[in-house]
Amino acid sequence: MRLWALALLCVSWLPAADTLDFYFIDVEGGQATLIVSPSGQSLLMDAGWPGFDNRDADRIAAAAREAGIQQIDYFVASHYHTDHIGGVPQLAAKLPIRNFVDHGPSVESGERADSLFATYAAERAKGNHIVVKPGDRIPLAGVEVTVVVAGGERITKPLRGGGKANPLCASAERKRDDTGENAASVGFVVRHGRFRFADLGDLTWNKEIDLACPKNLIGPVDLYLTTHHGMDASGPPQIVHALAPRVAIMNNGAKKGGSPGAWQVIRQSPGLEDIWQLHHSIAGGAMNNAPEQFIANIEEQCRGNMIKVSASPDGSFTVSNPRVLHTKTYKKR
């Protein structure tokens, strides 16, 4: 029986010919999201932390093996913080990175910021460097990847499906402006036929409101990676509810992200069916965590289980949690 179950798991994780596959990799409160297009090309958003005996690079490499890829075609640095680009040198030692995509120079300075950026830039110099601006396309073969924010700027024209007035803007409350790297995050929307996915990196509150107000520039999506790990500094209802995702993936750690306030904003989003989490949030307690079958890692000290999503061009998609062999398919709308 156990061998049969394992065989089913292995089969379910094999990429289908026309699916767009996402591997949400547990890097303990950082980000590493591997996207593999139907053509077999790959895009990796961020590379997690440095150190920890190559923990994050090893987990990304394991996801690459699952996906059947041998290189990263496009590495996107959402922004220059340690939990997002610190793992680049260790990853580059395991997998060739062909193209480095980012927002250009760092907006932060100081000894630590300068050292981090210099280390990243040294690896970037070994590949092709692409600086993106809002409205640019990342040429991942087989799908459409549109940059919606970068370097503190946003798109000025709505994407297809966006542009409607947002009634929640009347109640929007802005916070103190963030002038650091989080607010400079590269964020994009991926389209595969009728399926749409949004990843805004660690974009912060006011910048997200600017994307959603007075008009919703992105429009509705099927799948949403919660901004900034599900922290209260990001994720105002004006953007989350305007995106109206069917499913949200929270890339939180046990003690980072997954805040009760952010979780509730997502939970209350119109049309939301489920939240899936990379970790059980200690701060979330019993009321602000998904059921265990929707959580990849329950314990703080964990094996680093990932979450996989396979999306079809008709808009349907399947989410898998290998920890408990749980999968759920969301039918096309």
Tab-separated table of C-alpha atoms in Angstrom:
chain	number	residue	atom	x	y	z
A	1	MET	CA	0.000	0.000	0.000
A	2	ARG	CA	2.802	2.403	0.896
A	3	LEU	CA	4.638	1.677	-2.376
A	4	TRP	CA	1.413	2.271	-4.308
A	5	ALA	CA	0.915	5.630	-2.569
A	6	LEU	CA	4.488	6.666	-3.270
A	7	ALA	CA	4.099	5.683	-6.897
A	8	LEU	CA	0.993	7.832	-7.167
A	9	LEU	CA	2.860	10.744	-5.607
A	10	CYS	CA	5.730	10.434	-8.076
A	11	VAL	CA	3.333	10.309	-11.014
A	12	SER	CA	1.343	13.301	-9.765
A	13	TRP	CA	4.498	15.425	-9.597
A	14	LEU	CA	5.593	14.746	-13.169
A	15	PRO	CA	5.004	17.830	-15.361
A	16	ALA	CA	2.251	17.527	-17.956
A	17	ALA	CA	2.938	18.734	-21.469
A	18	ASP	CA	0.734	21.830	-21.348
A	19	THR	CA	0.920	22.743	-17.671
A	20	LEU	CA	2.611	25.722	-16.099
A	21	ASP	CA	4.241	24.391	-12.942
A	22	PHE	CA	5.073	26.264	-9.744
A	23	TYR	CA	7.286	24.988	-6.934
A	24	PHE	CA	6.905	27.068	-3.785
A	25	ILE	CA	10.086	26.155	-1.950
A	26	ASP	CA	10.408	26.417	1.815
A	27	VAL	CA	13.326	28.713	2.616
A	28	GLU	CA	12.175	29.417	6.162
A	29	GLY	CA	10.610	32.843	5.740
A	30	GLY	CA	12.465	33.955	2.621
A	31	GLN	CA	11.385	33.409	-0.953
A	32	ALA	CA	12.276	30.923	-3.667
A	33	THR	CA	9.557	30.268	-6.230
A	34	LEU	CA	10.444	28.100	-9.218
A	35	ILE	CA	8.240	28.417	-12.303
A	36	VAL	CA	8.565	25.991	-15.208
A	37	SER	CA	6.709	26.807	-18.412
A	38	PRO	CA	5.163	24.222	-20.756
A	39	SER	CA	8.207	24.742	-22.999
A	40	GLY	CA	10.499	23.559	-20.200
A	41	GLN	CA	12.070	26.964	-19.590
A	42	SER	CA	12.479	28.038	-15.976
A	43	LEU	CA	12.132	31.209	-13.942
A	44	LEU	CA	13.202	31.403	-10.307
A	45	MET	CA	12.006	34.279	-8.164
A	46	ASP	CA	14.651	34.705	-5.442
A	47	ALA	CA	17.002	32.205	-3.829
A	48	GLY	CA	16.452	32.338	-0.085
A	49	TRP	CA	19.100	32.730	2.593
A	50	PRO	CA	22.858	32.082	2.558
A	51	GLY	CA	24.541	29.659	4.935
A	52	PHE	CA	22.760	26.961	6.927
A	53	ASP	CA	24.974	24.316	5.270
A	54	ASN	CA	23.568	25.163	1.818
A	55	ARG	CA	20.043	24.448	3.056
A	56	ASP	CA	18.159	26.766	0.705
A	57	ALA	CA	20.304	26.107	-2.357
A	58	ASP	CA	19.894	22.369	-1.753
A	59	ARG	CA	16.116	22.741	-1.527
A	60	ILE	CA	15.975	24.752	-4.746
A	61	ALA	CA	18.193	22.198	-6.487
A	62	ALA	CA	15.882	19.418	-5.282
A	63	ALA	CA	12.888	21.260	-6.743
A	64	ALA	CA	14.771	21.656	-10.021
A	65	ARG	CA	15.359	17.904	-10.122
A	66	GLU	CA	11.649	17.292	-9.484
A	67	ALA	CA	10.887	19.656	-12.363
A	68	GLY	CA	13.392	17.971	-14.663
A	69	ILE	CA	15.420	21.114	-15.353
A	70	GLN	CA	19.186	21.511	-15.327
A	71	GLN	CA	19.539	25.292	-15.357
A	72	ILE	CA	17.748	28.480	-14.363
A	73	ASP	CA	16.879	30.378	-17.523
A	74	TYR	CA	15.713	33.521	-15.708
A	75	PHE	CA	16.605	34.368	-12.131
A	76	VAL	CA	14.511	37.281	-10.882
A	77	ALA	CA	15.796	39.157	-7.849
A	78	SER	CA	12.667	40.706	-6.410
A	79	HIS	CA	14.828	42.995	-4.264
A	80	TYR	CA	18.165	43.054	-2.491
A	81	HIS	CA	17.544	41.618	0.962
A	82	THR	CA	19.358	38.633	2.445
A	83	ASP	CA	16.309	36.346	2.580
A	84	HIS	CA	15.796	36.813	-1.163
A	85	ILE	CA	19.237	37.021	-2.800
A	86	GLY	CA	21.580	35.785	-0.072
A	87	GLY	CA	21.474	32.250	-1.454
A	88	VAL	CA	22.447	33.178	-5.025
A	89	PRO	CA	26.163	32.221	-4.806
A	90	GLN	CA	25.386	28.823	-3.296
A	91	LEU	CA	22.678	28.181	-5.871
A	92	ALA	CA	24.913	29.249	-8.774
A	93	ALA	CA	27.439	26.636	-7.647
A	94	LYS	CA	24.767	23.968	-8.169
A	95	LEU	CA	22.785	25.204	-11.176
A	96	PRO	CA	23.827	27.445	-14.082
A	97	ILE	CA	21.936	30.756	-14.134
A	98	ARG	CA	21.637	32.195	-17.640
A	99	ASN	CA	19.821	35.508	-17.134
A	100	PHE	CA	19.662	37.731	-14.067
A	101	VAL	CA	16.616	39.999	-13.910
A	102	ASP	CA	16.326	42.853	-11.389
A	103	HIS	CA	15.358	46.511	-10.901
A	104	GLY	CA	18.880	47.909	-11.277
A	105	PRO	CA	20.954	49.588	-8.530
A	106	SER	CA	20.089	49.065	-4.880
A	107	VAL	CA	18.180	51.853	-3.170
A	108	GLU	CA	19.775	50.976	0.173
A	109	SER	CA	23.303	51.672	1.363
A	110	GLY	CA	25.517	50.885	4.322
A	111	GLU	CA	28.093	48.210	5.039
A	112	ARG	CA	25.723	45.237	5.097
A	113	ALA	CA	23.581	46.386	2.169
A	114	ASP	CA	26.633	47.196	0.065
A	115	SER	CA	28.283	43.852	0.816
A	116	LEU	CA	25.121	41.891	-0.001
A	117	PHE	CA	24.623	43.719	-3.283
A	118	ALA	CA	28.283	43.341	-4.272
A	119	THR	CA	28.135	39.587	-3.692
A	120	TYR	CA	25.007	39.309	-5.819
A	121	ALA	CA	26.446	41.568	-8.541
A	122	ALA	CA	29.559	39.382	-8.760
A	123	GLU	CA	27.393	36.365	-9.595
A	124	ARG	CA	25.203	38.443	-11.902
A	125	ALA	CA	28.265	39.402	-13.928
A	126	LYS	CA	28.677	35.748	-14.928
A	127	GLY	CA	25.383	35.761	-16.849
A	128	ASN	CA	23.254	38.091	-18.921
A	129	HIS	CA	21.837	41.044	-16.974
A	130	ILE	CA	18.340	42.405	-17.660
A	131	VAL	CA	17.002	45.494	-15.869
A	132	VAL	CA	13.207	45.581	-15.994
A	133	LYS	CA	10.675	48.348	-15.678
A	134	PRO	CA	6.905	48.148	-15.212
A	135	GLY	CA	5.253	46.967	-18.404
A	136	ASP	CA	8.260	44.933	-19.555
A	137	ARG	CA	7.925	41.260	-20.432
A	138	ILE	CA	10.255	38.549	-19.189
A	139	PRO	CA	10.556	36.242	-22.220
A	140	LEU	CA	9.815	32.915	-20.536
A	141	ALA	CA	8.872	30.739	-23.502
A	142	GLY	CA	5.303	29.470	-23.590
A	143	VAL	CA	3.718	31.924	-21.155
A	144	GLU	CA	3.295	35.667	-20.664
A	145	VAL	CA	5.208	37.246	-17.759
A	146	THR	CA	4.478	40.955	-17.322
A	147	VAL	CA	6.347	43.116	-14.817
A	148	VAL	CA	3.854	45.283	-12.921
A	149	VAL	CA	6.180	46.906	-10.362
A	150	ALA	CA	9.928	47.513	-10.247
A	151	GLY	CA	12.237	50.074	-8.683
A	152	GLY	CA	9.405	51.809	-6.850
A	153	GLU	CA	7.360	52.387	-10.020
A	154	ARG	CA	4.180	50.689	-11.247
A	155	ILE	CA	2.427	50.093	-14.536
A	156	THR	CA	0.384	53.061	-15.739
A	157	LYS	CA	-1.958	51.128	-18.020
A	158	PRO	CA	-4.096	48.234	-16.806
A	159	LEU	CA	-3.356	44.674	-17.790
A	160	ARG	CA	-5.896	42.758	-19.805
A	161	GLY	CA	-8.716	42.077	-17.345
A	162	GLY	CA	-7.813	45.074	-15.168
A	163	GLY	CA	-8.832	48.715	-15.128
A	164	LYS	CA	-12.081	48.631	-13.184
A	165	ALA	CA	-12.756	51.205	-10.473
A	166	ASN	CA	-12.010	49.811	-7.015
A	167	PRO	CA	-14.736	50.648	-4.466
A	168	LEU	CA	-12.417	49.784	-1.565
A	169	CYS	CA	-10.200	52.770	-2.349
A	170	ALA	CA	-12.551	55.096	-0.471
A	171	SER	CA	-11.576	53.376	2.794
A	172	ALA	CA	-7.850	53.029	2.036
A	173	GLU	CA	-5.549	54.029	4.893
A	174	ARG	CA	-1.979	54.695	3.898
A	175	LYS	CA	0.983	53.962	6.153
A	176	ARG	CA	4.335	55.650	6.481
A	177	ASP	CA	6.122	55.630	3.115
A	178	ASP	CA	8.760	52.933	2.689
A	179	THR	CA	11.803	54.102	0.735
A	180	GLY	CA	13.805	50.876	1.047
A	181	GLU	CA	14.282	47.789	-1.069
A	182	ASN	CA	10.946	46.191	-0.177
A	183	ALA	CA	9.114	49.054	-1.866
A	184	ALA	CA	11.403	48.674	-4.890
A	185	SER	CA	10.436	45.012	-5.386
A	186	VAL	CA	10.032	43.519	-8.823
A	187	GLY	CA	6.579	41.989	-9.100
A	188	PHE	CA	4.920	40.276	-12.030
A	189	VAL	CA	1.788	38.604	-13.328
A	190	VAL	CA	2.072	35.304	-15.199
A	191	ARG	CA	-0.607	34.383	-17.729
A	192	HIS	CA	-1.058	30.896	-19.189
A	193	GLY	CA	-4.193	30.917	-21.300
A	194	ARG	CA	-7.003	31.770	-18.900
A	195	PHE	CA	-4.880	31.154	-15.795
A	196	ARG	CA	-3.274	34.125	-13.986
A	197	PHE	CA	-0.770	34.253	-11.104
A	198	ALA	CA	0.529	37.291	-9.207
A	199	ASP	CA	3.785	37.603	-7.247
A	200	LEU	CA	4.627	41.080	-5.921
A	201	GLY	CA	7.740	40.155	-3.941
A	202	ASP	CA	7.948	42.110	-0.681
A	203	LEU	CA	6.117	45.148	-2.029
A	204	THR	CA	4.854	47.261	0.857
A	205	TRP	CA	1.471	48.711	1.770
A	206	ASN	CA	1.374	52.085	0.013
A	207	LYS	CA	2.879	50.738	-3.205
A	208	GLU	CA	0.241	48.017	-3.269
A	209	ILE	CA	-2.520	50.583	-2.823
A	210	ASP	CA	-1.069	52.472	-5.789
A	211	LEU	CA	-1.522	49.328	-7.911
A	212	ALA	CA	-5.143	48.979	-6.868
A	213	CYS	CA	-6.377	52.580	-6.555
A	214	PRO	CA	-8.280	54.338	-7.951
A	215	LYS	CA	-8.448	51.520	-10.497
A	216	ASN	CA	-7.422	47.904	-10.149
A	217	LEU	CA	-4.558	47.812	-12.652
A	218	ILE	CA	-3.983	44.055	-12.452
A	219	GLY	CA	-7.477	42.616	-12.357
A	220	PRO	CA	-8.488	39.277	-10.851
A	221	VAL	CA	-6.067	36.359	-10.578
A	222	ASP	CA	-6.472	32.672	-9.891
A	223	LEU	CA	-3.381	32.196	-7.728
A	224	TYR	CA	-1.691	34.750	-5.469
A	225	LEU	CA	1.576	34.456	-3.588
A	226	THR	CA	0.988	36.511	-0.467
A	227	THR	CA	3.100	39.628	-0.499
A	228	HIS	CA	5.953	39.910	2.022
A	229	HIS	CA	5.381	36.459	3.545
A	230	GLY	CA	2.014	37.490	4.991
A	231	MET	CA	3.330	40.341	7.140
A	232	ASP	CA	1.264	43.305	8.318
A	233	ALA	CA	3.564	45.745	6.483
A	234	SER	CA	1.975	44.528	3.246
A	235	GLY	CA	-1.295	43.167	1.919
A	236	PRO	CA	-3.929	45.911	2.285
A	237	PRO	CA	-7.448	44.755	1.445
A	238	GLN	CA	-7.508	47.198	-1.465
A	239	ILE	CA	-5.060	45.023	-3.437
A	240	VAL	CA	-5.785	41.582	-1.983
A	241	HIS	CA	-9.543	41.853	-2.473
A	242	ALA	CA	-9.114	43.467	-5.904
A	243	LEU	CA	-6.994	40.519	-7.020
A	244	ALA	CA	-9.759	38.244	-5.715
A	245	PRO	CA	-7.606	35.096	-5.873
A	246	ARG	CA	-9.205	31.691	-5.765
A	247	VAL	CA	-6.163	30.349	-3.908
A	248	ALA	CA	-3.422	32.077	-1.920
A	249	ILE	CA	-0.025	30.549	-1.170
A	250	MET	CA	1.673	31.995	1.918
A	251	ASN	CA	5.478	31.715	1.880
A	252	ASN	CA	5.837	32.256	5.605
A	253	GLY	CA	8.186	30.750	8.130
A	254	ALA	CA	7.230	29.415	11.523
A	255	LYS	CA	8.062	32.751	13.164
A	256	LYS	CA	8.234	35.075	10.160
A	257	GLY	CA	5.157	36.264	8.324
A	258	GLY	CA	1.815	34.575	8.738
A	259	SER	CA	0.591	37.398	10.953
A	260	PRO	CA	-3.032	37.095	12.128
A	261	GLY	CA	-4.032	40.450	10.615
A	262	ALA	CA	-2.627	39.665	7.176
A	263	TRP	CA	-4.085	36.159	7.277
A	264	GLN	CA	-7.564	37.522	7.980
A	265	VAL	CA	-7.377	40.045	5.124
A	266	ILE	CA	-6.615	37.176	2.764
A	267	ARG	CA	-9.221	34.876	4.289
A	268	GLN	CA	-11.913	37.529	3.796
A	269	SER	CA	-11.043	38.136	0.138
A	270	PRO	CA	-14.114	37.630	-2.066
A	271	GLY	CA	-14.037	34.364	-3.970
A	272	LEU	CA	-11.162	32.867	-1.980
A	273	GLU	CA	-11.436	29.109	-1.721
A	274	ASP	CA	-8.286	28.169	0.209
A	275	ILE	CA	-5.060	29.396	1.769
A	276	TRP	CA	-2.063	27.070	1.528
A	277	GLN	CA	0.959	27.751	3.747
A	278	LEU	CA	4.600	26.723	3.652
A	279	HIS	CA	4.631	26.729	7.457
A	280	HIS	CA	2.286	26.615	10.376
A	281	SER	CA	2.449	30.130	11.814
A	282	ILE	CA	3.185	30.143	15.526
A	283	ALA	CA	1.716	33.645	15.840
A	284	GLY	CA	-1.416	32.555	13.990
A	285	GLY	CA	-2.480	30.062	16.622
A	286	ALA	CA	-5.623	28.009	16.174
A	287	MET	CA	-7.661	30.725	14.469
A	288	ASN	CA	-5.274	32.046	11.833
A	289	ASN	CA	-3.779	28.987	10.185
A	290	ALA	CA	-5.100	26.787	7.412
A	291	PRO	CA	-6.141	23.193	8.171
A	292	GLU	CA	-3.091	20.937	8.472
A	293	GLN	CA	-3.569	19.286	5.076
A	294	PHE	CA	-2.993	22.722	3.491
A	295	ILE	CA	0.284	23.340	5.367
A	296	ALA	CA	3.556	21.978	3.987
A	297	ASN	CA	5.508	22.101	7.263
A	298	ILE	CA	3.918	21.849	10.694
A	299	GLU	CA	6.969	21.850	12.948
A	300	GLU	CA	9.435	24.736	13.220
A	301	GLN	CA	12.338	22.317	12.671
A	302	CYS	CA	11.222	20.670	9.456
A	303	ARG	CA	12.287	18.842	6.308
A	304	GLY	CA	11.505	21.792	4.073
A	305	ASN	CA	8.515	20.401	2.203
A	306	MET	CA	7.388	22.438	-0.793
A	307	ILE	CA	3.996	23.125	-2.339
A	308	LYS	CA	3.467	22.430	-6.035
A	309	VAL	CA	0.880	23.944	-8.360
A	310	SER	CA	0.185	22.765	-11.909
A	311	ALA	CA	-1.955	25.117	-14.005
A	312	SER	CA	-3.681	24.380	-17.295
A	313	PRO	CA	-4.468	26.946	-19.982
A	314	ASP	CA	-8.222	26.495	-19.442
A	315	GLY	CA	-7.791	28.116	-16.007
A	316	SER	CA	-7.967	24.973	-13.885
A	317	PHE	CA	-5.106	24.096	-11.550
A	318	THR	CA	-4.055	21.524	-8.974
A	319	VAL	CA	-2.242	22.191	-5.694
A	320	SER	CA	-0.227	19.426	-4.015
A	321	ASN	CA	1.143	19.032	-0.491
A	322	PRO	CA	3.532	16.053	-0.479
A	323	ARG	CA	3.813	15.973	3.316
A	324	VAL	CA	0.376	14.387	3.589
A	325	LEU	CA	-0.168	13.338	-0.047
A	326	HIS	CA	-2.969	15.902	-0.246
A	327	THR	CA	-3.986	17.391	-3.585
A	328	LYS	CA	-6.894	19.574	-4.601
A	329	THR	CA	-7.990	20.554	-8.091
A	330	TYR	CA	-9.691	23.880	-8.740
A	331	LYS	CA	-11.900	23.670	-11.808
A	332	LYS	CA	-11.917	26.305	-14.517
A	333	ARG	CA	-14.239	29.238	-13.928
